[in-house]
Amino acid sequence: MPVFTSDFLPTIPFRNSHFNTMYRPLFMKDVATFSRKRITTWDFDFIDLDFSLVGSETLVLLIHGLEGSSESKYMTSTTNHLNEKGLDTVCFNLRSCSGEDNLLLSTYHSGKTEDVNFVVNHLLNHYEYKNIVIIGFSLGGNLTLKYLGEKNDKISPIIKGGIAVSVPIDIASAEKEMDKLKNKLYLEVFFKTMKTKVLEKVYKFPEFQLDKEKLFKATKFKHLEHLYTVPVFGFESPEDYWKKASSKPLIPLIKKPTLLINAKDDTFLSKECYPIDEAQNSEFFFLEMANYGGHVGFMSSFKPKENTWLEKRIVRFIKENIQIPIL
């Protein structure tokens, strides 16, 4: 499939990557109305799904990014736009992200597609949709691509395709980018909730041995992975986790129309996160690289009604490439 040259061209202030990245969560006012459904997992935990239904034959499954939720502004804006276009949506709150801590010591990570598979199967078994599309943002986009690659030709015919936005598909190199000074503020924001969650797990599961001093001093994702992700999820090392969780090696296996939108100025992403060769050699995988947009930003101006480029692009791909009728 071709590598798209994006038509996204924001006004001058929004051509600054950091400004665009921070504008959406800080200043956008999107709010969605959800109906929550809690489902019990195979390992006796729970996952909260937030539905917004308009009576469609098509359901769009939305997966948020690191420490996000159904309340993340990119989730609510996409939900509202898809509803306006006549599509049902369901937001998948990853474990520990729905406003209530999950029951187990383990939560989620960038490659935990077991949970995606469980949610997809739940939707297939309990609802009668003709079409399901999966859309993931950042970490959720990595889960989306990894899941579609893993399942490839074994996936249900009801799953028609996927879209991923601002995705660190190569975790090892992306984490090196996150360690740089330009991303220090973002790391501090992530760590504020991540460290609190780990401490809460230590309190609830005292048998889990963790060096709290090292946790307080952690300044890189690798530090948290060494302390929590690796031992809890059974990886050999952070490097083992990066390799096994990254979606990039699975992109050539995708057999459903799938779009990846990554901005060239996304400070979270390394050059390895722009899979040009994979797109050019695939019948199903599309890559769109915008010159601007930041990380899950794609804001155009100070006028809220003009900040729908990403939502409109999502709808256009569903209509033209996944070929699902839309209002």
mmCIF file of C-alpha atoms in Angstrom:
data_model
loop_
_atom_site.group_PDB
_atom_site.id
_atom_site.type_symbol
_atom_site.label_atom_id
_atom_site.label_comp_id
_atom_site.label_asym_id
_atom_site.label_seq_id
_atom_site.Cartn_x
_atom_site.Cartn_y
_atom_site.Cartn_z
ATOM 1 C CA MET A 1 0.000 0.000 0.000
ATOM 2 C CA PRO A 2 1.161 3.581 -0.576
ATOM 3 C CA VAL A 3 2.688 5.814 2.038
ATOM 4 C CA PHE A 4 0.317 8.773 2.269
ATOM 5 C CA THR A 5 1.483 12.359 2.220
ATOM 6 C CA SER A 6 -0.796 13.897 4.811
ATOM 7 C CA ASP A 7 -2.912 16.964 4.093
ATOM 8 C CA PHE A 8 -2.799 18.052 7.753
ATOM 9 C CA LEU A 9 -1.626 21.673 7.903
ATOM 10 C CA PRO A 10 -2.338 23.511 11.155
ATOM 11 C CA THR A 11 -2.035 27.213 11.878
ATOM 12 C CA ILE A 12 1.404 28.435 12.964
ATOM 13 C CA PRO A 13 1.239 27.981 16.776
ATOM 14 C CA PHE A 14 0.130 24.390 16.287
ATOM 15 C CA ARG A 15 3.160 23.621 14.147
ATOM 16 C CA ASN A 16 5.121 23.396 17.376
ATOM 17 C CA SER A 17 5.101 19.751 18.425
ATOM 18 C CA HIS A 18 4.912 20.339 22.184
ATOM 19 C CA PHE A 19 2.170 22.946 21.802
ATOM 20 C CA ASN A 20 0.117 20.562 19.671
ATOM 21 C CA THR A 21 0.696 17.615 22.010
ATOM 22 C CA MET A 22 -0.373 19.502 25.125
ATOM 23 C CA TYR A 23 -3.229 21.537 23.684
ATOM 24 C CA ARG A 24 -5.726 18.692 23.372
ATOM 25 C CA PRO A 25 -5.562 17.369 26.976
ATOM 26 C CA LEU A 26 -5.282 20.836 28.525
ATOM 27 C CA PHE A 27 -7.773 22.898 26.555
ATOM 28 C CA MET A 28 -10.237 20.748 24.625
ATOM 29 C CA LYS A 29 -13.605 20.336 26.349
ATOM 30 C CA ASP A 30 -14.908 17.163 24.689
ATOM 31 C CA VAL A 31 -17.146 15.096 26.959
ATOM 32 C CA ALA A 32 -18.914 11.891 25.949
ATOM 33 C CA THR A 33 -21.876 10.115 27.514
ATOM 34 C CA PHE A 34 -21.091 6.471 28.260
ATOM 35 C CA SER A 35 -22.909 3.408 29.513
ATOM 36 C CA ARG A 36 -20.472 1.224 31.447
ATOM 37 C CA LYS A 37 -20.391 -2.556 31.211
ATOM 38 C CA ARG A 38 -18.040 -4.447 33.530
ATOM 39 C CA ILE A 39 -16.943 -7.847 32.288
ATOM 40 C CA THR A 40 -15.180 -10.563 34.286
ATOM 41 C CA THR A 41 -11.951 -11.865 32.787
ATOM 42 C CA TRP A 42 -10.694 -15.438 32.580
ATOM 43 C CA ASP A 43 -8.223 -14.715 35.388
ATOM 44 C CA PHE A 44 -10.908 -13.429 37.786
ATOM 45 C CA ASP A 45 -10.260 -9.755 37.214
ATOM 46 C CA PHE A 46 -12.497 -7.190 35.529
ATOM 47 C CA ILE A 47 -12.390 -4.889 32.523
ATOM 48 C CA ASP A 48 -14.644 -1.839 32.185
ATOM 49 C CA LEU A 49 -16.090 -1.123 28.756
ATOM 50 C CA ASP A 50 -17.751 2.242 28.098
ATOM 51 C CA PHE A 51 -20.360 2.128 25.329
ATOM 52 C CA SER A 52 -21.855 5.014 23.368
ATOM 53 C CA LEU A 53 -24.575 3.613 21.119
ATOM 54 C CA VAL A 54 -26.636 5.133 18.326
ATOM 55 C CA GLY A 55 -28.157 1.948 16.884
ATOM 56 C CA SER A 56 -25.537 1.078 14.281
ATOM 57 C CA GLU A 57 -24.593 -2.217 12.642
ATOM 58 C CA THR A 58 -20.955 -1.170 13.084
ATOM 59 C CA LEU A 59 -19.090 -0.967 16.381
ATOM 60 C CA VAL A 60 -15.768 0.849 16.760
ATOM 61 C CA LEU A 61 -13.553 -0.409 19.593
ATOM 62 C CA LEU A 62 -11.349 2.397 20.942
ATOM 63 C CA ILE A 63 -8.185 1.663 22.973
ATOM 64 C CA HIS A 64 -6.479 4.488 24.856
ATOM 65 C CA GLY A 65 -2.800 5.166 25.460
ATOM 66 C CA LEU A 66 -0.494 4.974 28.467
ATOM 67 C CA GLU A 67 -2.328 5.992 31.665
ATOM 68 C CA GLY A 68 -5.311 7.162 29.632
ATOM 69 C CA SER A 69 -8.945 6.082 29.841
ATOM 70 C CA SER A 70 -12.279 6.498 28.113
ATOM 71 C CA GLU A 71 -12.187 10.076 29.463
ATOM 72 C CA SER A 72 -9.029 10.991 27.529
ATOM 73 C CA LYS A 73 -9.880 13.843 25.183
ATOM 74 C CA TYR A 74 -8.877 11.937 22.039
ATOM 75 C CA MET A 75 -11.230 9.139 23.138
ATOM 76 C CA THR A 76 -14.206 11.409 23.828
ATOM 77 C CA SER A 77 -13.749 13.480 20.662
ATOM 78 C CA THR A 78 -13.472 10.357 18.504
ATOM 79 C CA THR A 79 -16.480 8.815 20.242
ATOM 80 C CA ASN A 80 -18.617 11.890 19.615
ATOM 81 C CA HIS A 81 -17.554 12.242 15.985
ATOM 82 C CA LEU A 82 -18.176 8.569 15.201
ATOM 83 C CA ASN A 83 -21.574 8.710 16.912
ATOM 84 C CA GLU A 84 -22.464 11.751 14.791
ATOM 85 C CA LYS A 85 -21.571 9.675 11.721
ATOM 86 C CA GLY A 86 -23.924 6.892 12.824
ATOM 87 C CA LEU A 87 -21.401 4.462 14.338
ATOM 88 C CA ASP A 88 -21.545 2.812 17.760
ATOM 89 C CA THR A 89 -18.429 2.955 19.914
ATOM 90 C CA VAL A 90 -17.019 1.165 22.920
ATOM 91 C CA CYS A 91 -14.012 2.428 24.855
ATOM 92 C CA PHE A 92 -11.798 -0.285 26.321
ATOM 93 C CA ASN A 93 -10.371 0.899 29.645
ATOM 94 C CA LEU A 94 -7.171 -1.044 30.190
ATOM 95 C CA ARG A 95 -6.831 -2.697 33.590
ATOM 96 C CA SER A 96 -6.406 -0.133 36.389
ATOM 97 C CA CYS A 97 -7.390 2.754 34.088
ATOM 98 C CA SER A 98 -11.178 2.967 34.531
ATOM 99 C CA GLY A 99 -11.084 4.944 37.769
ATOM 100 C CA GLU A 100 -10.947 1.845 39.944
ATOM 101 C CA ASP A 101 -7.907 -0.329 40.552
ATOM 102 C CA ASN A 102 -8.149 -3.805 39.108
ATOM 103 C CA LEU A 103 -8.084 -6.851 41.370
ATOM 104 C CA LEU A 104 -4.778 -8.446 40.407
ATOM 105 C CA LEU A 105 -1.147 -7.481 40.859
ATOM 106 C CA SER A 106 -0.784 -7.290 37.075
ATOM 107 C CA THR A 107 -2.340 -4.431 35.117
ATOM 108 C CA TYR A 108 -1.485 -3.793 31.451
ATOM 109 C CA HIS A 109 1.504 -3.208 29.190
ATOM 110 C CA SER A 110 2.246 -2.212 25.601
ATOM 111 C CA GLY A 111 2.009 -5.736 24.226
ATOM 112 C CA LYS A 112 -0.732 -7.338 26.350
ATOM 113 C CA THR A 113 -2.944 -8.414 23.486
ATOM 114 C CA GLU A 114 -4.476 -11.208 25.565
ATOM 115 C CA ASP A 115 -6.819 -8.556 26.938
ATOM 116 C CA VAL A 116 -7.601 -7.182 23.480
ATOM 117 C CA ASN A 117 -8.410 -10.676 22.284
ATOM 118 C CA PHE A 118 -10.654 -11.251 25.312
ATOM 119 C CA VAL A 119 -12.570 -8.009 24.747
ATOM 120 C CA VAL A 120 -12.951 -8.638 21.017
ATOM 121 C CA ASN A 121 -14.268 -12.151 21.658
ATOM 122 C CA HIS A 122 -16.686 -10.788 24.257
ATOM 123 C CA LEU A 123 -18.047 -8.322 21.705
ATOM 124 C CA LEU A 124 -18.329 -11.020 19.052
ATOM 125 C CA ASN A 125 -20.096 -13.431 21.395
ATOM 126 C CA HIS A 126 -22.489 -11.040 23.111
ATOM 127 C CA TYR A 127 -23.424 -8.537 20.415
ATOM 128 C CA GLU A 128 -24.697 -8.891 16.858
ATOM 129 C CA TYR A 129 -22.660 -6.361 14.944
ATOM 130 C CA LYS A 130 -21.956 -6.868 11.256
ATOM 131 C CA ASN A 131 -18.734 -4.863 11.416
ATOM 132 C CA ILE A 132 -16.146 -4.113 14.097
ATOM 133 C CA VAL A 133 -13.250 -1.694 13.615
ATOM 134 C CA ILE A 134 -10.415 -1.338 16.142
ATOM 135 C CA ILE A 135 -8.814 2.062 16.757
ATOM 136 C CA GLY A 136 -5.885 2.537 19.126
ATOM 137 C CA PHE A 137 -3.977 5.592 20.277
ATOM 138 C CA SER A 138 -0.293 5.489 21.245
ATOM 139 C CA LEU A 139 0.112 2.388 23.473
ATOM 140 C CA GLY A 140 -3.397 1.370 22.422
ATOM 141 C CA GLY A 141 -2.295 1.698 18.814
ATOM 142 C CA ASN A 142 0.587 -0.668 19.455
ATOM 143 C CA LEU A 143 -1.903 -3.153 20.924
ATOM 144 C CA THR A 144 -4.141 -2.702 17.883
ATOM 145 C CA LEU A 145 -1.382 -3.355 15.341
ATOM 146 C CA LYS A 146 0.090 -6.229 17.339
ATOM 147 C CA TYR A 147 -3.310 -7.889 17.715
ATOM 148 C CA LEU A 148 -4.149 -7.564 14.006
ATOM 149 C CA GLY A 149 -0.722 -8.960 13.094
ATOM 150 C CA GLU A 150 -0.919 -11.865 15.521
ATOM 151 C CA LYS A 151 -4.391 -12.901 14.387
ATOM 152 C CA ASN A 152 -3.845 -12.070 10.673
ATOM 153 C CA ASP A 153 -5.863 -14.551 8.566
ATOM 154 C CA LYS A 154 -7.370 -16.246 11.656
ATOM 155 C CA ILE A 155 -9.267 -13.142 12.696
ATOM 156 C CA SER A 156 -13.071 -13.053 12.655
ATOM 157 C CA PRO A 157 -14.553 -11.760 9.373
ATOM 158 C CA ILE A 158 -16.589 -9.315 11.455
ATOM 159 C CA ILE A 159 -13.344 -7.491 12.316
ATOM 160 C CA LYS A 160 -13.026 -5.347 9.206
ATOM 161 C CA GLY A 161 -9.866 -3.340 9.901
ATOM 162 C CA GLY A 162 -7.961 -1.032 12.191
ATOM 163 C CA ILE A 163 -6.514 2.435 12.690
ATOM 164 C CA ALA A 164 -3.586 3.357 14.925
ATOM 165 C CA VAL A 165 -2.513 6.879 15.874
ATOM 166 C CA SER A 166 0.841 8.147 17.219
ATOM 167 C CA VAL A 167 2.274 4.701 17.872
ATOM 168 C CA PRO A 168 5.723 3.750 19.250
ATOM 169 C CA ILE A 169 5.799 0.543 17.221
ATOM 170 C CA ASP A 170 9.477 -0.027 18.077
ATOM 171 C CA ILE A 171 9.546 0.253 21.855
ATOM 172 C CA ALA A 172 13.304 -0.061 22.349
ATOM 173 C CA SER A 173 14.180 2.949 20.197
ATOM 174 C CA ALA A 174 11.107 4.932 21.284
ATOM 175 C CA GLU A 175 12.142 4.625 24.922
ATOM 176 C CA LYS A 176 15.530 6.109 24.037
ATOM 177 C CA GLU A 177 13.644 9.104 22.645
ATOM 178 C CA MET A 178 11.562 9.354 25.805
ATOM 179 C CA ASP A 179 14.752 9.470 27.893
ATOM 180 C CA LYS A 180 15.842 12.702 26.198
ATOM 181 C CA LEU A 181 15.471 16.090 27.843
ATOM 182 C CA LYS A 182 12.775 17.162 25.351
ATOM 183 C CA ASN A 183 10.377 14.637 26.914
ATOM 184 C CA LYS A 184 11.211 15.175 30.589
ATOM 185 C CA LEU A 185 7.897 16.898 31.379
ATOM 186 C CA TYR A 186 5.851 14.118 29.756
ATOM 187 C CA LEU A 187 7.741 11.463 31.722
ATOM 188 C CA GLU A 188 7.038 13.286 34.961
ATOM 189 C CA VAL A 189 3.324 13.344 34.150
ATOM 190 C CA PHE A 190 3.284 9.621 33.352
ATOM 191 C CA PHE A 191 5.348 8.720 36.406
ATOM 192 C CA LYS A 192 3.059 10.596 38.770
ATOM 193 C CA THR A 193 0.237 8.093 38.237
ATOM 194 C CA MET A 194 2.370 5.063 37.371
ATOM 195 C CA LYS A 195 4.429 5.218 40.563
ATOM 196 C CA THR A 196 1.284 5.736 42.634
ATOM 197 C CA LYS A 197 -0.301 2.654 41.065
ATOM 198 C CA VAL A 198 2.769 0.523 41.731
ATOM 199 C CA LEU A 199 2.830 1.650 45.371
ATOM 200 C CA GLU A 200 -0.843 0.766 45.686
ATOM 201 C CA LYS A 201 -0.100 -2.707 44.337
ATOM 202 C CA VAL A 202 2.711 -3.151 46.862
ATOM 203 C CA TYR A 203 0.285 -2.232 49.648
ATOM 204 C CA LYS A 204 -2.388 -4.636 48.395
ATOM 205 C CA PHE A 205 0.083 -7.432 47.607
ATOM 206 C CA PRO A 206 2.732 -7.313 50.379
ATOM 207 C CA GLU A 207 4.252 -10.552 49.076
ATOM 208 C CA PHE A 208 5.433 -8.596 46.029
ATOM 209 C CA GLN A 209 8.938 -7.468 46.941
ATOM 210 C CA LEU A 210 9.799 -4.037 45.566
ATOM 211 C CA ASP A 211 12.585 -1.608 46.374
ATOM 212 C CA LYS A 212 10.583 1.543 47.124
ATOM 213 C CA GLU A 213 13.690 3.718 47.179
ATOM 214 C CA LYS A 214 14.494 2.694 43.597
ATOM 215 C CA LEU A 215 10.880 3.368 42.629
ATOM 216 C CA PHE A 216 11.008 6.908 44.033
ATOM 217 C CA LYS A 217 14.295 7.552 42.200
ATOM 218 C CA ALA A 218 13.111 6.095 38.859
ATOM 219 C CA THR A 219 13.534 8.553 35.989
ATOM 220 C CA LYS A 220 13.167 6.255 32.973
ATOM 221 C CA PHE A 221 10.549 3.790 31.774
ATOM 222 C CA LYS A 222 13.283 1.163 31.919
ATOM 223 C CA HIS A 223 13.553 1.664 35.671
ATOM 224 C CA LEU A 224 9.830 0.994 36.162
ATOM 225 C CA GLU A 225 9.964 -1.956 33.807
ATOM 226 C CA HIS A 226 12.818 -3.486 35.769
ATOM 227 C CA LEU A 227 10.947 -3.003 39.060
ATOM 228 C CA TYR A 228 7.415 -3.931 37.982
ATOM 229 C CA THR A 229 6.728 -4.951 34.375
ATOM 230 C CA VAL A 230 9.500 -7.536 34.055
ATOM 231 C CA PRO A 231 8.863 -9.508 37.283
ATOM 232 C CA VAL A 232 5.064 -9.216 37.241
ATOM 233 C CA PHE A 233 4.562 -10.235 33.603
ATOM 234 C CA GLY A 234 7.387 -12.756 33.426
ATOM 235 C CA PHE A 235 9.800 -11.062 31.053
ATOM 236 C CA GLU A 236 13.526 -11.765 31.281
ATOM 237 C CA SER A 237 14.541 -8.107 31.137
ATOM 238 C CA PRO A 238 13.323 -4.729 29.869
ATOM 239 C CA GLU A 239 14.991 -5.560 26.558
ATOM 240 C CA ASP A 240 13.033 -8.826 26.380
ATOM 241 C CA TYR A 241 9.847 -6.859 27.046
ATOM 242 C CA TRP A 242 10.618 -4.312 24.325
ATOM 243 C CA LYS A 243 11.223 -7.048 21.785
ATOM 244 C CA LYS A 244 8.133 -9.094 22.618
ATOM 245 C CA ALA A 245 5.746 -6.159 23.058
ATOM 246 C CA SER A 246 6.607 -4.166 19.914
ATOM 247 C CA SER A 247 4.122 -4.341 17.069
ATOM 248 C CA LYS A 248 6.552 -3.466 14.248
ATOM 249 C CA PRO A 249 7.661 -7.054 13.446
ATOM 250 C CA LEU A 250 4.002 -8.097 13.101
ATOM 251 C CA ILE A 251 2.920 -5.364 10.691
ATOM 252 C CA PRO A 252 3.766 -7.478 7.587
ATOM 253 C CA LEU A 253 1.344 -10.141 8.877
ATOM 254 C CA ILE A 254 -1.696 -7.849 8.977
ATOM 255 C CA LYS A 255 -4.449 -9.034 6.621
ATOM 256 C CA LYS A 256 -7.115 -6.375 7.220
ATOM 257 C CA PRO A 257 -7.094 -2.770 5.925
ATOM 258 C CA THR A 258 -5.132 -0.891 8.585
ATOM 259 C CA LEU A 259 -3.902 2.702 8.803
ATOM 260 C CA LEU A 260 -1.075 4.064 10.944
ATOM 261 C CA ILE A 261 -0.946 7.855 11.384
ATOM 262 C CA ASN A 262 2.324 9.128 12.868
ATOM 263 C CA ALA A 263 3.384 12.776 12.859
ATOM 264 C CA LYS A 264 6.973 13.413 11.824
ATOM 265 C CA ASP A 265 7.393 15.890 14.691
ATOM 266 C CA ASP A 266 6.165 13.473 17.386
ATOM 267 C CA THR A 267 8.850 13.753 20.056
ATOM 268 C CA PHE A 268 7.873 10.356 21.498
ATOM 269 C CA LEU A 269 8.823 8.487 18.341
ATOM 270 C CA SER A 270 12.151 7.333 16.901
ATOM 271 C CA LYS A 271 12.900 7.006 13.196
ATOM 272 C CA GLU A 272 12.213 3.269 13.548
ATOM 273 C CA CYS A 273 8.566 4.106 14.269
ATOM 274 C CA TYR A 274 7.865 5.127 10.673
ATOM 275 C CA PRO A 275 7.497 1.765 8.836
ATOM 276 C CA ILE A 276 7.792 2.965 5.256
ATOM 277 C CA ASP A 277 9.119 -0.309 3.842
ATOM 278 C CA GLU A 278 6.442 -2.331 5.616
ATOM 279 C CA ALA A 279 3.725 -0.139 4.113
ATOM 280 C CA GLN A 280 5.173 -0.247 0.612
ATOM 281 C CA ASN A 281 5.390 -4.031 0.719
ATOM 282 C CA SER A 282 1.972 -4.709 2.210
ATOM 283 C CA GLU A 283 -1.378 -5.137 0.521
ATOM 284 C CA PHE A 284 -3.256 -4.131 3.679
ATOM 285 C CA PHE A 285 -1.133 -1.736 5.744
ATOM 286 C CA PHE A 286 -1.246 2.017 5.079
ATOM 287 C CA LEU A 287 1.123 4.603 6.563
ATOM 288 C CA GLU A 288 0.344 8.306 6.775
ATOM 289 C CA MET A 289 3.049 10.670 7.983
ATOM 290 C CA ALA A 290 2.001 14.224 8.789
ATOM 291 C CA ASN A 291 4.613 16.959 9.032
ATOM 292 C CA TYR A 292 2.927 18.251 12.164
ATOM 293 C CA GLY A 293 0.633 16.956 14.867
ATOM 294 C CA GLY A 294 2.766 16.113 17.879
ATOM 295 C CA HIS A 295 1.745 13.090 19.935
ATOM 296 C CA VAL A 296 -1.991 12.326 19.630
ATOM 297 C CA GLY A 297 -2.484 16.024 18.974
ATOM 298 C CA PHE A 298 -3.388 16.922 15.397
ATOM 299 C CA MET A 299 -4.943 20.181 16.559
ATOM 300 C CA SER A 300 -5.389 22.788 13.820
ATOM 301 C CA SER A 301 -6.331 26.076 15.455
ATOM 302 C CA PHE A 302 -7.798 27.805 18.500
ATOM 303 C CA LYS A 303 -11.301 27.318 17.071
ATOM 304 C CA PRO A 304 -12.719 24.040 18.477
ATOM 305 C CA LYS A 305 -14.839 23.307 15.398
ATOM 306 C CA GLU A 306 -11.703 23.305 13.252
ATOM 307 C CA ASN A 307 -9.961 20.687 15.418
ATOM 308 C CA THR A 308 -11.490 17.607 13.829
ATOM 309 C CA TRP A 309 -8.866 16.671 11.253
ATOM 310 C CA LEU A 310 -7.966 13.420 13.018
ATOM 311 C CA GLU A 311 -11.574 12.371 13.539
ATOM 312 C CA LYS A 312 -12.438 13.138 9.909
ATOM 313 C CA ARG A 313 -9.377 11.213 8.708
ATOM 314 C CA ILE A 314 -10.469 8.210 10.763
ATOM 315 C CA VAL A 315 -13.957 8.339 9.263
ATOM 316 C CA ARG A 316 -12.583 8.693 5.732
ATOM 317 C CA PHE A 317 -10.401 5.604 6.100
ATOM 318 C CA ILE A 318 -13.284 3.570 7.507
ATOM 319 C CA LYS A 319 -15.467 4.633 4.589
ATOM 320 C CA GLU A 320 -13.015 4.487 1.701
ATOM 321 C CA ASN A 321 -10.555 1.763 2.648
ATOM 322 C CA ILE A 322 -12.350 -0.470 5.131
ATOM 323 C CA GLN A 323 -15.453 0.184 3.020
ATOM 324 C CA ILE A 324 -18.084 0.487 5.705
ATOM 325 C CA PRO A 325 -21.029 2.780 4.834
ATOM 326 C CA ILE A 326 -21.046 5.979 6.905
ATOM 327 C CA LEU A 327 -23.489 8.894 7.055
#
